[in-house]
Coordinates of C-alpha atoms in Angstrom, one line a residue:
Chain A
M1 CA 0.0 0.0 0.0
N2 CA 1.3 3.5 -0.8
T3 CA 0.6 6.9 0.6
V4 CA -2.1 7.7 -2.0
E5 CA -4.0 4.6 -1.0
Y6 CA -3.5 5.3 2.7
N7 CA -5.1 8.8 2.2
K8 CA -7.9 7.2 0.2
S9 CA -8.5 4.9 3.1
V10 CA -8.8 7.9 5.4
D11 CA -11.4 9.4 3.1
K12 CA -13.3 6.1 2.7
Y13 CA -13.3 4.6 6.2
A14 CA -12.5 7.2 8.9
D15 CA -16.2 8.3 9.2
G16 CA -17.5 4.7 9.2
M17 CA -15.0 3.7 11.9
F18 CA -15.8 6.8 13.9
R19 CA -19.5 6.0 13.8
F20 CA -19.0 2.4 14.7
I21 CA -16.8 3.2 17.7
L22 CA -19.0 6.2 18.8
K23 CA -22.1 4.0 18.7
N24 CA -20.3 1.5 20.9
I25 CA -18.7 3.6 23.5
K26 CA -20.7 6.8 23.4
D27 CA -17.6 8.9 24.0
E28 CA -16.6 11.2 21.2
D29 CA -13.1 11.9 22.4
K30 CA -12.3 8.2 22.9
A31 CA -13.8 7.3 19.6
R32 CA -11.5 9.9 17.9
D33 CA -8.5 8.5 19.8
I34 CA -9.3 5.0 18.7
V35 CA -9.7 6.0 15.0
Q36 CA -6.5 8.0 15.3
D37 CA -4.6 5.0 16.8
S38 CA -6.0 2.7 14.2
F39 CA -4.7 4.8 11.3
E40 CA -1.3 5.3 13.1
K41 CA -1.0 1.5 13.3
L42 CA -2.0 1.3 9.6
W43 CA 0.7 3.8 8.7
R44 CA 3.3 1.9 10.6
N45 CA 2.4 -1.2 8.8
I46 CA 1.7 0.4 5.4
E47 CA 4.2 -1.9 3.7
N48 CA 2.5 -5.0 4.9
V49 CA -1.2 -4.1 4.4
N50 CA -2.9 -4.8 1.1
Y51 CA -5.2 -2.0 0.0
Q52 CA -7.9 -4.5 -0.9
K53 CA -8.0 -5.6 2.8
V54 CA -7.4 -2.3 4.4
K55 CA -11.0 -1.8 5.6
S56 CA -11.0 -5.1 7.4
Y57 CA -7.6 -4.2 8.9
L58 CA -8.8 -0.8 10.1
F59 CA -12.1 -2.1 11.7
T60 CA -10.3 -5.1 13.3
T61 CA -7.7 -2.7 14.8
A62 CA -10.4 -0.3 15.9
Y63 CA -12.6 -3.0 17.4
H64 CA -9.8 -4.6 19.4
T65 CA -8.6 -1.2 20.7
M66 CA -12.2 -0.5 21.7
I67 CA -12.7 -3.8 23.4
D68 CA -9.5 -3.2 25.4
L69 CA -10.8 0.1 26.4
I70 CA -14.2 -1.3 27.4
R71 CA -12.6 -4.0 29.4
K72 CA -10.6 -1.5 31.3
E73 CA -13.6 0.6 32.1
K74 CA -16.2 -2.1 32.2
R75 CA -19.0 0.4 32.6
K76 CA -21.5 -1.0 30.3
E77 CA -24.6 -3.0 31.3
D78 CA -25.1 -6.4 29.7
F79 CA -28.3 -6.5 27.9
E80 CA -28.7 -10.2 28.5
N81 CA -28.9 -9.7 32.2
V82 CA -31.6 -7.1 31.9
D83 CA -35.2 -8.1 32.4
V84 CA -37.2 -6.9 29.4
K85 CA -39.8 -5.6 31.9
E86 CA -37.3 -2.9 32.7
Y87 CA -38.2 -1.3 29.5
S88 CA -41.6 -0.5 30.8
H89 CA -41.1 3.1 31.6
S90 CA -43.2 6.2 31.1
E91 CA -40.7 8.0 28.9
Q92 CA -42.1 8.9 25.5
Y93 CA -40.0 8.4 22.4
S94 CA -40.3 10.6 19.5
D95 CA -39.1 8.3 16.7
L96 CA -37.8 4.9 16.0
K97 CA -34.2 6.1 15.7
E98 CA -34.2 7.3 19.3
V99 CA -35.8 4.1 20.4
L100 CA -33.2 2.1 18.6
N101 CA -30.4 4.1 20.0
I102 CA -31.6 3.3 23.5
A103 CA -32.1 -0.3 22.7
L104 CA -28.6 -0.5 21.2
E105 CA -27.1 0.8 24.4
K106 CA -28.8 -2.0 26.3
L107 CA -27.2 -4.7 24.2
S108 CA -24.1 -6.5 25.3
D109 CA -20.8 -5.2 23.9
V110 CA -20.4 -8.1 21.6
Q111 CA -24.0 -8.0 20.4
R112 CA -23.8 -4.3 19.7
S113 CA -20.5 -4.6 17.9
V114 CA -21.6 -7.4 15.6
I115 CA -25.0 -5.9 14.7
L116 CA -23.3 -2.5 14.0
L117 CA -20.8 -4.1 11.8
R118 CA -23.6 -6.0 10.1
D119 CA -26.0 -3.1 9.6
Y120 CA -23.6 -0.1 9.3
E121 CA -20.9 -1.7 7.2
G122 CA -22.8 -4.6 5.6
Y123 CA -20.2 -7.2 6.6
S124 CA -20.9 -10.9 6.2
Y125 CA -20.8 -13.3 9.1
A126 CA -17.4 -14.5 8.0
E127 CA -16.0 -10.9 7.9
I128 CA -17.4 -10.0 11.3
A129 CA -16.0 -13.3 12.6
K130 CA -12.6 -12.2 11.4
I131 CA -12.8 -8.8 12.9
T132 CA -14.1 -9.9 16.2
D133 CA -12.1 -13.1 16.6
L134 CA -15.3 -15.1 16.9
S135 CA -16.5 -18.1 14.9
E136 CA -19.1 -17.6 12.2
S137 CA -21.7 -19.5 14.1
Q138 CA -21.0 -17.4 17.2
V139 CA -21.5 -14.2 15.2
K140 CA -24.7 -15.6 13.8
V141 CA -26.0 -16.4 17.3
Y142 CA -25.1 -12.9 18.6
I143 CA -26.8 -11.2 15.7
Y144 CA -29.9 -13.3 16.2
R145 CA -30.0 -12.5 19.9
A146 CA -29.4 -8.9 19.2
R147 CA -32.2 -8.7 16.7
K148 CA -34.6 -10.4 19.1
N149 CA -33.6 -8.1 21.9
L150 CA -34.0 -5.0 19.8
K151 CA -37.4 -6.3 18.5
S152 CA -38.5 -6.9 22.1
F153 CA -37.6 -3.5 23.1
I154 CA -39.3 -1.8 20.1
G155 CA -42.3 -4.0 20.6
S156 CA -42.6 -3.1 24.3
I157 CA -42.3 0.6 23.5
E158 CA -44.9 0.4 20.7
T159 CA -47.2 -1.5 23.0
L160 CA -46.9 1.3 25.6
V161 CA -47.4 4.0 23.1
Chain B
M1 CA -54.1 -83.3 -1.0
M2 CA -57.3 -81.8 -2.2
R3 CA -59.4 -80.1 0.4
R4 CA -63.0 -81.3 0.8
I5 CA -65.7 -78.7 0.9
D6 CA -68.7 -79.0 3.3
R7 CA -71.1 -76.7 5.2
H8 CA -68.5 -76.2 7.9
N9 CA -65.7 -74.7 5.8
Y10 CA -67.5 -73.3 2.7
E11 CA -66.6 -69.6 3.8
E12 CA -63.0 -70.4 3.3
F13 CA -63.7 -71.7 -0.2
F14 CA -65.9 -68.8 -0.9
L15 CA -63.2 -66.2 0.0
D16 CA -60.6 -68.1 -2.0
Y17 CA -63.0 -68.2 -4.9
L18 CA -63.6 -64.4 -4.7
E19 CA -59.9 -63.7 -4.4
G20 CA -59.1 -66.1 -7.3
N21 CA -57.1 -68.5 -5.3
L22 CA -58.9 -71.8 -6.3
N23 CA -57.6 -74.1 -8.9
D24 CA -59.8 -75.7 -11.6
S25 CA -60.6 -78.9 -9.7
E26 CA -61.5 -76.9 -6.5
K27 CA -63.7 -74.6 -8.6
K28 CA -65.5 -77.7 -9.9
N29 CA -66.0 -79.1 -6.4
L30 CA -67.3 -75.7 -5.3
E31 CA -69.8 -75.6 -8.2
S32 CA -71.0 -79.1 -7.3
F33 CA -71.3 -78.1 -3.7
L34 CA -73.4 -75.0 -4.6
A35 CA -75.7 -77.2 -6.7
L36 CA -76.4 -79.4 -3.7
N37 CA -76.7 -76.4 -1.4
P38 CA -78.6 -73.6 -3.2
D39 CA -79.0 -71.5 -0.1
L40 CA -75.3 -71.1 0.1
K41 CA -75.2 -70.2 -3.5
E42 CA -77.2 -67.1 -2.7
E43 CA -74.8 -66.2 0.1
L44 CA -71.9 -66.4 -2.3
E45 CA -73.7 -64.1 -4.7
E46 CA -74.3 -61.6 -1.9
M47 CA -70.6 -61.6 -1.1
C48 CA -69.8 -60.8 -4.6
L49 CA -71.8 -57.6 -4.5
I50 CA -69.8 -56.1 -1.6
E51 CA -67.1 -53.9 -3.1
L52 CA -65.4 -51.0 -1.3
E53 CA -65.0 -47.9 -3.3
E54 CA -61.7 -45.8 -2.9
E55 CA -62.5 -42.6 -1.0
N56 CA -60.7 -39.4 -2.0
I57 CA -59.5 -38.4 1.4
T58 CA -56.8 -35.6 1.5
F59 CA -54.9 -34.1 4.5
D60 CA -54.1 -30.4 4.8
K61 CA -50.3 -30.7 4.5
S62 CA -49.7 -27.0 4.5
S63 CA -50.6 -26.9 8.1
L64 CA -47.9 -29.5 8.7
K65 CA -45.4 -27.3 6.8
Q66 CA -46.3 -24.4 9.1
I67 CA -45.2 -26.2 12.2
P68 CA -41.5 -25.1 11.9
F69 CA -42.6 -21.5 11.3
E70 CA -44.9 -21.6 14.3
T71 CA -42.3 -23.3 16.5
D72 CA -39.3 -21.2 15.5
F73 CA -41.1 -18.1 14.4
E74 CA -38.6 -15.6 15.8
D75 CA -35.7 -17.4 14.2
F76 CA -37.4 -17.5 10.9
C77 CA -38.0 -13.7 11.1
V78 CA -34.4 -13.0 11.8
A79 CA -33.2 -15.4 9.2
K80 CA -35.5 -13.8 6.6
L81 CA -34.2 -10.4 7.6
E82 CA -30.6 -11.4 7.4
G83 CA -31.2 -13.2 4.1
D84 CA -30.2 -16.6 5.6
L85 CA -33.3 -18.5 4.3
E86 CA -33.1 -20.8 1.3
R87 CA -35.2 -19.8 -1.7
E88 CA -37.9 -22.4 -0.9
E89 CA -38.0 -21.5 2.7
E90 CA -38.2 -17.8 1.9
I91 CA -41.2 -18.4 -0.4
S92 CA -43.0 -20.6 2.2
F93 CA -42.3 -18.2 5.1
T94 CA -43.4 -15.2 3.1
K95 CA -46.6 -17.1 2.3
Y96 CA -47.0 -17.9 5.9
L97 CA -46.6 -14.3 6.9
N98 CA -49.1 -13.2 4.3
D99 CA -51.7 -15.7 5.7
N100 CA -50.9 -14.8 9.3
L101 CA -51.6 -11.2 10.2
I102 CA -50.2 -11.5 13.7
G103 CA -47.0 -13.1 12.4
K104 CA -46.7 -10.4 9.8
A105 CA -46.9 -7.6 12.4
Q106 CA -44.2 -9.3 14.4
Y107 CA -42.0 -9.5 11.4
Q108 CA -42.5 -5.9 10.7
L109 CA -41.1 -5.2 14.1
Y110 CA -38.0 -7.1 13.2
E111 CA -37.7 -5.0 10.1
K112 CA -37.5 -2.0 12.3
T113 CA -34.4 -3.4 14.1
K114 CA -32.3 -2.8 11.0
L115 CA -29.9 0.0 11.9
K116 CA -29.1 2.7 9.6
A117 CA -25.8 4.6 9.8
D118 CA -26.1 8.2 10.8
I119 CA -24.2 9.9 8.0
D120 CA -24.3 13.2 10.0
I121 CA -21.7 11.6 12.3
I122 CA -18.3 12.2 10.6
Y123 CA -14.8 12.0 11.9
P124 CA -13.9 15.7 12.6
D125 CA -10.2 15.7 11.9
R126 CA -10.0 13.6 8.8
E127 CA -7.3 15.8 7.1
E128 CA -5.1 15.4 10.1
L129 CA -5.0 11.7 9.6
K130 CA -3.6 12.1 6.1
R131 CA 0.1 11.8 5.3
K132 CA 2.2 13.7 2.8
E133 CA 3.5 11.6 0.0
R134 CA 7.2 10.6 0.4
K135 CA 8.9 11.8 -2.7
I136 CA 11.6 9.4 -3.7
I137 CA 13.8 10.7 -6.5
P138 CA 14.9 7.8 -8.7
Y139 CA 18.5 7.1 -8.8
W140 CA 18.6 7.4 -12.5
M141 CA 17.3 10.9 -12.2
I142 CA 19.9 11.9 -9.7
S143 CA 22.7 10.3 -11.7
G144 CA 21.4 11.8 -14.9
V145 CA 21.0 15.3 -13.6
G146 CA 24.3 15.0 -11.8
I147 CA 26.0 14.0 -15.0
A148 CA 24.2 16.7 -17.0
A149 CA 25.3 19.3 -14.4
S150 CA 28.9 18.1 -14.6
I151 CA 28.9 18.3 -18.4
L152 CA 27.3 21.7 -18.4
L153 CA 29.9 22.9 -16.0
L154 CA 32.6 21.4 -18.2
F155 CA 31.1 23.1 -21.3
S156 CA 30.9 26.4 -19.6
V157 CA 34.5 26.1 -18.5
W158 CA 35.6 25.0 -21.9
N159 CA 33.8 27.8 -23.7
T160 CA 35.3 30.3 -21.4
S161 CA 38.7 28.7 -21.8
I162 CA 38.4 29.1 -25.6
S163 CA 37.5 32.7 -25.3
D164 CA 40.2 33.1 -22.7
K165 CA 42.7 31.4 -24.9
N166 CA 41.8 33.8 -27.7
A167 CA 42.3 36.7 -25.3
E168 CA 45.6 35.1 -24.3
Q169 CA 46.7 34.8 -27.9
V170 CA 45.8 38.3 -28.7
S171 CA 47.5 39.5 -25.6
T172 CA 50.5 37.5 -26.4
K173 CA 50.8 39.1 -29.8
K174 CA 50.3 42.4 -28.3
V175 CA 52.8 41.7 -25.7
A176 CA 55.3 41.0 -28.4
Y177 CA 54.9 44.4 -30.0
N178 CA 53.9 46.7 -27.3
D179 CA 54.7 46.2 -23.6
S180 CA 52.3 48.9 -22.6
V181 CA 49.3 46.8 -23.9
K182 CA 50.3 44.0 -21.6
K183 CA 48.9 45.9 -18.6
K184 CA 45.5 45.8 -20.2
V185 CA 45.9 42.1 -20.8
V186 CA 46.8 41.7 -17.2
I187 CA 43.4 42.8 -16.1
T188 CA 41.2 40.8 -18.5
P189 CA 42.3 37.3 -17.7
T190 CA 42.4 38.1 -14.0
K191 CA 38.7 39.0 -14.1
D192 CA 37.9 35.9 -16.1
S193 CA 39.9 33.7 -13.8
N194 CA 38.1 35.2 -10.8
R195 CA 34.8 34.6 -12.5
L196 CA 35.8 31.0 -13.2
E197 CA 36.9 30.5 -9.7
K198 CA 33.5 31.6 -8.5
L199 CA 31.9 29.4 -11.1
V200 CA 33.7 26.3 -10.1
G201 CA 33.8 27.3 -6.5
I202 CA 37.6 27.2 -6.1
N203 CA 38.8 28.9 -2.9
S204 CA 41.8 31.1 -2.8
E205 CA 43.9 28.4 -1.1
S206 CA 43.4 25.9 -3.8
K207 CA 44.2 28.6 -6.4
T208 CA 47.5 29.3 -4.7
T209 CA 48.4 25.7 -4.5
K210 CA 47.6 25.2 -8.2
Q211 CA 49.6 28.2 -9.2
E212 CA 52.6 26.8 -7.4
S213 CA 52.1 23.4 -9.0
V214 CA 52.3 24.9 -12.4
E215 CA 55.2 27.2 -11.7
I216 CA 57.5 25.2 -13.9
D217 CA 54.9 25.6 -16.7
N218 CA 54.8 29.3 -16.2
Q219 CA 58.5 29.5 -16.7
E220 CA 58.2 27.6 -20.0
V221 CA 55.6 30.0 -21.2
E222 CA 57.7 32.9 -20.2
K223 CA 60.1 31.9 -23.0
V224 CA 57.3 32.7 -25.5
I225 CA 57.2 36.3 -24.4
A226 CA 61.0 36.3 -24.4
K227 CA 63.2 39.1 -23.5
S228 CA 60.8 42.0 -23.7
Q229 CA 59.1 40.8 -20.6
S230 CA 59.4 42.9 -17.5
I231 CA 58.9 41.7 -13.9
E232 CA 55.3 42.6 -14.3
N233 CA 55.1 40.3 -17.3
K234 CA 55.9 37.4 -15.0
Q235 CA 52.8 38.2 -13.1
V236 CA 50.8 38.5 -16.3
T237 CA 52.0 35.1 -17.5
D238 CA 51.3 33.8 -14.1
Q239 CA 47.7 34.9 -14.4
I240 CA 47.4 33.9 -18.0
V241 CA 48.7 30.4 -17.4
S242 CA 46.6 30.2 -14.3
L243 CA 43.5 30.0 -16.6
P244 CA 44.2 26.5 -17.9
N245 CA 45.1 25.7 -14.4
V246 CA 41.6 26.8 -13.3
I247 CA 40.1 24.8 -16.1
K248 CA 42.1 21.9 -15.0
T249 CA 40.9 22.4 -11.5
A250 CA 37.3 22.6 -12.7
E251 CA 37.7 19.5 -14.6
F252 CA 39.3 17.8 -11.7
K253 CA 36.2 18.7 -9.7
V254 CA 33.9 17.4 -12.3
L255 CA 35.8 14.2 -12.8
A256 CA 36.8 13.9 -9.2
N257 CA 34.8 10.8 -8.6
V258 CA 35.9 9.1 -11.7
E259 CA 39.5 8.2 -11.4
V260 CA 42.8 9.7 -10.3
K261 CA 44.4 8.5 -13.5
E262 CA 42.5 11.1 -15.5
Q263 CA 44.0 13.9 -13.6
K264 CA 47.4 12.6 -14.3
I265 CA 46.7 12.4 -18.0
E266 CA 45.3 15.9 -18.0
V267 CA 48.3 17.3 -16.1
S268 CA 50.7 15.6 -18.4
N269 CA 48.8 16.8 -21.4
Q270 CA 48.7 20.3 -20.1
E271 CA 52.4 20.2 -19.5
K272 CA 53.0 18.8 -23.0
E273 CA 50.9 21.5 -24.5
I274 CA 52.7 24.2 -22.7
N275 CA 56.0 22.7 -23.5
E276 CA 55.1 22.6 -27.2
V277 CA 54.5 26.3 -27.4
P278 CA 56.7 27.2 -30.4
V279 CA 59.5 29.6 -30.1
N280 CA 60.4 31.7 -33.1
S281 CA 64.1 32.1 -33.0
G282 CA 64.1 35.0 -35.6
L283 CA 61.6 37.0 -33.8
D284 CA 63.2 36.0 -30.6
N285 CA 66.3 37.6 -31.8
L286 CA 64.4 40.8 -32.5
G287 CA 63.0 40.6 -29.0
M288 CA 59.6 39.5 -30.4
S289 CA 57.8 36.2 -30.5
W290 CA 54.9 34.6 -32.5
K291 CA 52.8 31.6 -31.7
S292 CA 50.4 29.7 -34.0
S293 CA 47.1 30.2 -32.2
V294 CA 45.1 27.9 -34.5
K295 CA 47.2 24.9 -33.8
A296 CA 47.4 25.4 -30.1
K297 CA 43.6 26.0 -30.0
R298 CA 42.9 22.8 -32.0
K299 CA 45.2 20.8 -29.8
S300 CA 43.7 22.3 -26.7
N301 CA 40.1 21.6 -27.9
S302 CA 40.9 18.0 -29.0
L303 CA 42.6 17.4 -25.7
L304 CA 39.7 18.8 -23.8
Y305 CA 37.4 16.7 -25.9
A306 CA 39.4 13.6 -25.2
V307 CA 39.4 14.3 -21.5
A308 CA 35.7 15.1 -21.4
K309 CA 34.8 12.0 -23.4
M310 CA 36.9 9.8 -21.2
G311 CA 35.3 11.4 -18.2
V312 CA 31.8 11.1 -19.5
D313 CA 32.4 7.4 -20.5
K314 CA 33.7 6.8 -17.0
I315 CA 30.7 8.5 -15.4
G316 CA 28.4 6.5 -17.5
E317 CA 30.2 3.4 -16.5
I318 CA 29.9 4.2 -12.8
A319 CA 26.3 5.3 -13.0
G320 CA 25.5 2.2 -15.1
K321 CA 23.8 4.3 -17.7
K322 CA 24.3 5.1 -21.3
V323 CA 26.0 8.4 -21.5
Q324 CA 27.5 9.7 -24.7
L325 CA 29.7 12.6 -25.7
E326 CA 30.5 12.9 -29.3
K327 CA 31.7 15.3 -31.8
Q328 CA 29.8 15.5 -35.1
Y329 CA 30.5 17.6 -38.2
D330 CA 27.4 19.0 -39.9
S331 CA 28.0 19.5 -43.6
E332 CA 25.0 21.7 -44.0
T333 CA 26.0 24.3 -41.5
E334 CA 29.7 23.5 -41.9
K335 CA 30.0 23.4 -38.2
T336 CA 31.2 20.9 -35.7
R337 CA 28.8 20.2 -32.9
L338 CA 29.4 18.5 -29.6
R339 CA 26.5 16.3 -28.6
F340 CA 25.8 15.0 -25.1
N341 CA 23.1 12.3 -24.6
T342 CA 22.0 10.4 -21.6
K343 CA 18.7 8.9 -20.5
G344 CA 16.0 11.5 -20.7
L345 CA 18.5 14.3 -21.3
G346 CA 20.5 15.5 -24.3
F347 CA 21.9 18.7 -25.7
S348 CA 24.5 19.9 -28.2
T349 CA 26.7 22.9 -28.6
S350 CA 28.5 24.3 -31.6
I351 CA 32.2 24.2 -31.0
K352 CA 33.5 25.6 -34.3

């Protein structure tokens, strides 16, 4: 990979990576740092990274940096340990996007990551498995669970409304 | 052994008869038996009338096919959403949803779980991530330009030397006839030599060293000017002769990386050239001298050409590139041109 391709990668993937990380950790400064770190790692390994695989390289690097950060902080609540009845609150939601954002926050870290990679970036199970160091079947299970959880949340809100 | 038919076992014979399991003799026995027992003949005829018709009974298989959808409805919804269903499954499940309003509503909820990237979120300092391209100048370009610069320098020095030599020759003639003119001559080459020194970047120390090194040569040239020379003339010749010296220095600089041998060749040639300056004994006797400027000039040029060609060849050899310096006579213009060619660069100059 050369400098021109590196700069093209910045244009093509920086925003997507930033969105992916920001949606996961909800901290803009840290998301920026993770994106920055990922591109610095790419630059250091520019000779060894194929331009065709740079997107996967960047998201893998960003994902693992983020997971390390989350593990350090461990401040997120695991969706799977939350009773769905907890969604029954009186708060009114204006639109689906807002509801989804809240539902997304309630997913486990892994579920959130895989479903964001799936929906935001359109990755296949195999590609997500590579990025997240999971098996394809694990990825599939996490995505299915995430969908069911999101659907339950949306359903419960719609019922209330 | 043939069975015997009687009123106790006739049903068995009747059934075998109806199913076609009796042989010919058994059939004859049965007919004889029926003739003797007409009541049983009626019973057999009644049995023949009983015939079961095949009923067209079907089972609703579609309901069976819906069992997986009903059992694993959620999974099928996600699978459909993710595009994981086989074509046949996709068709069946879509049909199932269309027939099942509650199921369809549930699936629509799943459809809402599809996340869409918020394109308003962008990385704020994207330009800061970018890197400037590392410009790597190819070796051939460096070597080519380096060679070209060297040759240009050589040409400029050469051309100057030719004009200086002209000036030298004129001044020599003038010296021979009029000592007073010599003072003018003193100034001109000095200026030129200073300019050349600047051009080739020779410092005053090196100049002094070089002047000392050709002291012997200077003495030889002094013979040309003969008896009419004053002490000042010595200085003049010093400076005049210092010109080839400067040229030589410049050439040394240009060819410095080539080989020490070239310098030796050049020095010896220079010495030879100076030694070969003709001395006219008749004029000498009259206190005057004369020198053939054409011959000296040609010799000087051809010598410089030989040295330059050798240097260029050597540079090309070191750089591993094809570098050519050649003299070519153009019959149309009746001029001789010196051509220099290397990869991506070439020029020529008229030398006479």
